[in-house]
């Protein structure tokens, strides 16, 4: 498995009701969505989606908002696996 190089600092947000983790490095132009609790992991294991963003995250609340927004617009039936 190839490891993606991402910016530091990096933030993770686990959304238990959907069992997904959003990982977002600063100043990356994307964040990644992973199946399961992947907080602190650097690999792309269980990668579901890569989402392009226009601005880097501001704080942990911003990352949490992006996680909830992604979960709202992507129904479970579309998640692989």
GROMACS .gro file of N, CA and C in nm:
model
  243
    1UNK      N    1   0.085  -0.117   0.000
    1UNK     CA    2   0.000   0.000   0.000
    1UNK      C    3   0.090   0.123   0.000
    2UNK      N    4   0.055   0.219  -0.086
    2UNK     CA    5   0.131   0.344  -0.091
    2UNK      C    6   0.082   0.439   0.017
    3UNK      N    7   0.175   0.500   0.086
    3UNK     CA    8   0.138   0.601   0.183
    3UNK      C    9   0.134   0.736   0.114
    4UNK      N   10   0.028   0.811   0.139
    4UNK     CA   11   0.016   0.942   0.082
    4UNK      C   12   0.089   1.041   0.171
    5UNK      N   13   0.160   1.131   0.110
    5UNK     CA   14   0.228   1.235   0.186
    5UNK      C   15   0.126   1.344   0.213
    6UNK      N   16   0.108   1.379   0.339
    6UNK     CA   17   0.012   1.483   0.371
    6UNK      C   18   0.077   1.584   0.466
    7UNK      N   19   0.016   1.700   0.471
    7UNK     CA   20   0.071   1.809   0.548
    7UNK      C   21   0.061   1.790   0.698
    8UNK      N   22   0.141   1.866   0.767
    8UNK     CA   23   0.139   1.866   0.913
    8UNK      C   24   0.118   2.009   0.960
    9UNK      N   25   0.042   2.036   1.061
    9UNK     CA   26  -0.020   1.935   1.146
    9UNK      C   27  -0.134   1.866   1.073
   10UNK      N   28  -0.175   1.754   1.129
   10UNK     CA   29  -0.283   1.676   1.072
   10UNK      C   30  -0.392   1.661   1.177
   11UNK      N   31  -0.517   1.664   1.132
   11UNK     CA   32  -0.630   1.648   1.223
   11UNK      C   33  -0.714   1.530   1.179
   12UNK      N   34  -0.765   1.458   1.277
   12UNK     CA   35  -0.855   1.346   1.252
   12UNK      C   36  -0.984   1.372   1.327
   13UNK      N   37  -1.096   1.329   1.268
   13UNK     CA   38  -1.224   1.334   1.340
   13UNK      C   39  -1.298   1.204   1.313
   14UNK      N   40  -1.331   1.134   1.421
   14UNK     CA   41  -1.407   1.008   1.412
   14UNK      C   42  -1.553   1.039   1.435
   15UNK      N   43  -1.638   0.991   1.345
   15UNK     CA   44  -1.782   1.010   1.355
   15UNK      C   45  -1.843   0.873   1.386
   16UNK      N   46  -1.869   0.842   1.514
   16UNK     CA   47  -1.910   0.707   1.552
   16UNK      C   48  -2.043   0.662   1.491
   17UNK      N   49  -2.137   0.755   1.472
   17UNK     CA   50  -2.266   0.714   1.417
   17UNK      C   51  -2.256   0.663   1.273
   18UNK      N   52  -2.150   0.699   1.203
   18UNK     CA   53  -2.127   0.648   1.067
   18UNK      C   54  -2.005   0.557   1.059
   19UNK      N   55  -1.929   0.550   1.168
   19UNK     CA   56  -1.807   0.470   1.175
   19UNK      C   57  -1.709   0.510   1.064
   20UNK      N   58  -1.686   0.643   1.054
   20UNK     CA   59  -1.591   0.697   0.957
   20UNK      C   60  -1.494   0.791   1.029
   21UNK      N   61  -1.376   0.804   0.972
   21UNK     CA   62  -1.277   0.900   1.021
   21UNK      C   63  -1.237   0.991   0.906
   22UNK      N   64  -1.238   1.121   0.931
   22UNK     CA   65  -1.186   1.219   0.836
   22UNK      C   66  -1.045   1.254   0.879
   23UNK      N   67  -0.952   1.250   0.784
   23UNK     CA   68  -0.812   1.291   0.810
   23UNK      C   69  -0.782   1.409   0.718
   24UNK      N   70  -0.724   1.513   0.777
   24UNK     CA   71  -0.700   1.634   0.699
   24UNK      C   72  -0.569   1.696   0.743
   25UNK      N   73  -0.472   1.698   0.656
   25UNK     CA   74  -0.343   1.762   0.683
   25UNK      C   75  -0.346   1.907   0.637
   26UNK      N   76  -0.272   1.988   0.705
   26UNK     CA   77  -0.265   2.129   0.667
   26UNK      C   78  -0.136   2.153   0.591
   27UNK      N   79  -0.134   2.216   0.479
   27UNK     CA   80  -0.240   2.290   0.411
   27UNK      C   81  -0.298   2.212   0.292
   28UNK      N   82  -0.318   2.083   0.308
   28UNK     CA   83  -0.362   1.998   0.197
   28UNK      C   84  -0.488   2.049   0.129
   29UNK      N   85  -0.496   2.035  -0.003
   29UNK     CA   86  -0.615   2.077  -0.077
   29UNK      C   87  -0.725   1.971  -0.075
   30UNK      N   88  -0.705   1.863   0.002
   30UNK     CA   89  -0.804   1.755   0.013
   30UNK      C   90  -0.808   1.705   0.157
   31UNK      N   91  -0.922   1.639   0.191
   31UNK     CA   92  -0.925   1.557   0.312
   31UNK      C   93  -0.968   1.418   0.269
   32UNK      N   94  -0.935   1.318   0.351
   32UNK     CA   95  -0.970   1.181   0.317
   32UNK      C   96  -1.069   1.127   0.419
   33UNK      N   97  -1.155   1.037   0.371
   33UNK     CA   98  -1.256   0.973   0.455
   33UNK      C   99  -1.223   0.824   0.458
   34UNK      N  100  -1.220   0.766   0.579
   34UNK     CA  101  -1.183   0.626   0.597
   34UNK      C  102  -1.291   0.554   0.677
   35UNK      N  103  -1.311   0.428   0.646
   35UNK     CA  104  -1.403   0.343   0.719
   35UNK      C  105  -1.340   0.307   0.854
   36UNK      N  106  -1.417   0.319   0.963
   36UNK     CA  107  -1.369   0.281   1.095
   36UNK      C  108  -1.300   0.393   1.168
   37UNK      N  109  -1.253   0.360   1.289
   37UNK     CA  110  -1.182   0.458   1.373
   37UNK      C  111  -1.035   0.453   1.335
   38UNK      N  112  -0.990   0.549   1.256
   38UNK     CA  113  -0.852   0.554   1.205
   38UNK      C  114  -0.775   0.672   1.263
   39UNK      N  115  -0.821   0.724   1.377
   39UNK     CA  116  -0.752   0.839   1.438
   39UNK      C  117  -0.606   0.805   1.464
   40UNK      N  118  -0.519   0.894   1.421
   40UNK     CA  119  -0.376   0.878   1.443
   40UNK      C  120  -0.306   0.794   1.338
   41UNK      N  121  -0.380   0.732   1.247
   41UNK     CA  122  -0.319   0.650   1.143
   41UNK      C  123  -0.279   0.735   1.024
   42UNK      N  124  -0.169   0.695   0.962
   42UNK     CA  125  -0.117   0.773   0.849
   42UNK      C  126  -0.140   0.705   0.715
   43UNK      N  127  -0.177   0.579   0.714
   43UNK     CA  128  -0.197   0.507   0.589
   43UNK      C  129  -0.334   0.533   0.529
   44UNK      N  130  -0.354   0.483   0.412
   44UNK     CA  131  -0.483   0.498   0.344
   44UNK      C  132  -0.567   0.372   0.355
   45UNK      N  133  -0.549   0.298   0.463
   45UNK     CA  134  -0.628   0.178   0.487
   45UNK      C  135  -0.775   0.218   0.501
   46UNK      N  136  -0.862   0.143   0.438
   46UNK     CA  137  -1.007   0.163   0.445
   46UNK      C  138  -1.050   0.299   0.388
   47UNK      N  139  -0.974   0.349   0.291
   47UNK     CA  140  -1.009   0.476   0.227
   47UNK      C  141  -1.142   0.465   0.154
   48UNK      N  142  -1.230   0.558   0.181
   48UNK     CA  143  -1.361   0.564   0.114
   48UNK      C  144  -1.363   0.672   0.008
   49UNK      N  145  -1.307   0.789   0.042
   49UNK     CA  146  -1.321   0.904  -0.048
   49UNK      C  147  -1.207   1.002  -0.023
   50UNK      N  148  -1.175   1.080  -0.126
   50UNK     CA  149  -1.083   1.192  -0.118
   50UNK      C  150  -1.160   1.314  -0.166
   51UNK      N  151  -1.170   1.415  -0.082
   51UNK     CA  152  -1.255   1.530  -0.109
   51UNK      C  153  -1.171   1.656  -0.126
   52UNK      N  154  -1.187   1.724  -0.239
   52UNK     CA  155  -1.116   1.848  -0.266
   52UNK      C  156  -1.179   1.961  -0.184
   53UNK      N  157  -1.093   2.044  -0.124
   53UNK     CA  158  -1.140   2.160  -0.048
   53UNK      C  159  -1.068   2.284  -0.100
   54UNK      N  160  -1.128   2.399  -0.075
   54UNK     CA  161  -1.069   2.523  -0.124
   54UNK      C  162  -0.984   2.594  -0.020
   55UNK      N  163  -1.006   2.564   0.109
   55UNK     CA  164  -0.929   2.628   0.215
   55UNK      C  165  -0.886   2.523   0.316
   56UNK      N  166  -0.770   2.542   0.382
   56UNK     CA  167  -0.729   2.448   0.486
   56UNK      C  168  -0.819   2.460   0.609
   57UNK      N  169  -0.816   2.356   0.692
   57UNK     CA  170  -0.897   2.359   0.814
   57UNK      C  171  -0.845   2.465   0.910
   58UNK      N  172  -0.938   2.516   0.990
   58UNK     CA  173  -0.906   2.620   1.086
   58UNK      C  174  -0.877   2.560   1.224
   59UNK      N  175  -0.966   2.469   1.268
   59UNK     CA  176  -0.951   2.406   1.399
   59UNK      C  177  -1.023   2.270   1.396
   60UNK      N  178  -1.023   2.201   1.511
   60UNK     CA  179  -1.088   2.070   1.518
   60UNK      C  180  -1.237   2.077   1.487
   61UNK      N  181  -1.302   2.187   1.522
   61UNK     CA  182  -1.444   2.202   1.492
   61UNK      C  183  -1.469   2.207   1.342
   62UNK      N  184  -1.379   2.268   1.269
   62UNK     CA  185  -1.391   2.274   1.124
   62UNK      C  186  -1.383   2.134   1.063
   63UNK      N  187  -1.290   2.053   1.115
   63UNK     CA  188  -1.276   1.916   1.066
   63UNK      C  189  -1.402   1.836   1.099
   64UNK      N  190  -1.456   1.853   1.217
   64UNK     CA  191  -1.579   1.784   1.257
   64UNK      C  192  -1.696   1.824   1.167
   65UNK      N  193  -1.705   1.953   1.135
   65UNK     CA  194  -1.812   2.000   1.045
   65UNK      C  195  -1.801   1.933   0.908
   66UNK      N  196  -1.678   1.924   0.856
   66UNK     CA  197  -1.658   1.860   0.725
   66UNK      C  198  -1.698   1.713   0.731
   67UNK      N  199  -1.666   1.645   0.841
   67UNK     CA  200  -1.702   1.504   0.857
   67UNK      C  201  -1.854   1.487   0.857
   68UNK      N  202  -1.924   1.570   0.934
   68UNK     CA  203  -2.071   1.562   0.938
   68UNK      C  204  -2.132   1.595   0.803
   69UNK      N  205  -2.078   1.695   0.735
   69UNK     CA  206  -2.130   1.733   0.603
   69UNK      C  207  -2.111   1.619   0.504
   70UNK      N  208  -1.992   1.560   0.503
   70UNK     CA  209  -1.967   1.447   0.412
   70UNK      C  210  -2.065   1.334   0.440
   71UNK      N  211  -2.084   1.300   0.567
   71UNK     CA  212  -2.175   1.190   0.604
   71UNK      C  213  -2.319   1.221   0.561
   72UNK      N  214  -2.359   1.346   0.571
   72UNK     CA  215  -2.496   1.385   0.535
   72UNK      C  216  -2.521   1.371   0.385
   73UNK      N  217  -2.423   1.406   0.302
   73UNK     CA  218  -2.446   1.403   0.157
   73UNK      C  219  -2.408   1.271   0.092
   74UNK      N  220  -2.350   1.177   0.170
   74UNK     CA  221  -2.312   1.046   0.116
   74UNK      C  222  -2.385   0.937   0.194
   75UNK      N  223  -2.494   0.887   0.139
   75UNK     CA  224  -2.567   0.782   0.209
   75UNK      C  225  -2.482   0.655   0.226
   76UNK      N  226  -2.512   0.580   0.330
   76UNK     CA  227  -2.437   0.457   0.359
   76UNK      C  228  -2.428   0.362   0.240
   77UNK      N  229  -2.531   0.356   0.161
   77UNK     CA  230  -2.533   0.261   0.050
   77UNK      C  231  -2.422   0.288  -0.052
   78UNK      N  232  -2.364   0.407  -0.050
   78UNK     CA  233  -2.259   0.440  -0.145
   78UNK      C  234  -2.119   0.410  -0.093
   79UNK      N  235  -2.108   0.380   0.038
   79UNK     CA  236  -1.976   0.350   0.093
   79UNK      C  237  -1.934   0.211   0.052
   80UNK      N  238  -1.810   0.196   0.002
   80UNK     CA  239  -1.763   0.064  -0.039
   80UNK      C  240  -1.749  -0.029   0.079
   81UNK      N  241  -1.753  -0.158   0.049
   81UNK     CA  242  -1.724  -0.258   0.149
   81UNK      C  243  -1.842  -0.301   0.223
   0.00000   0.00000   0.00000
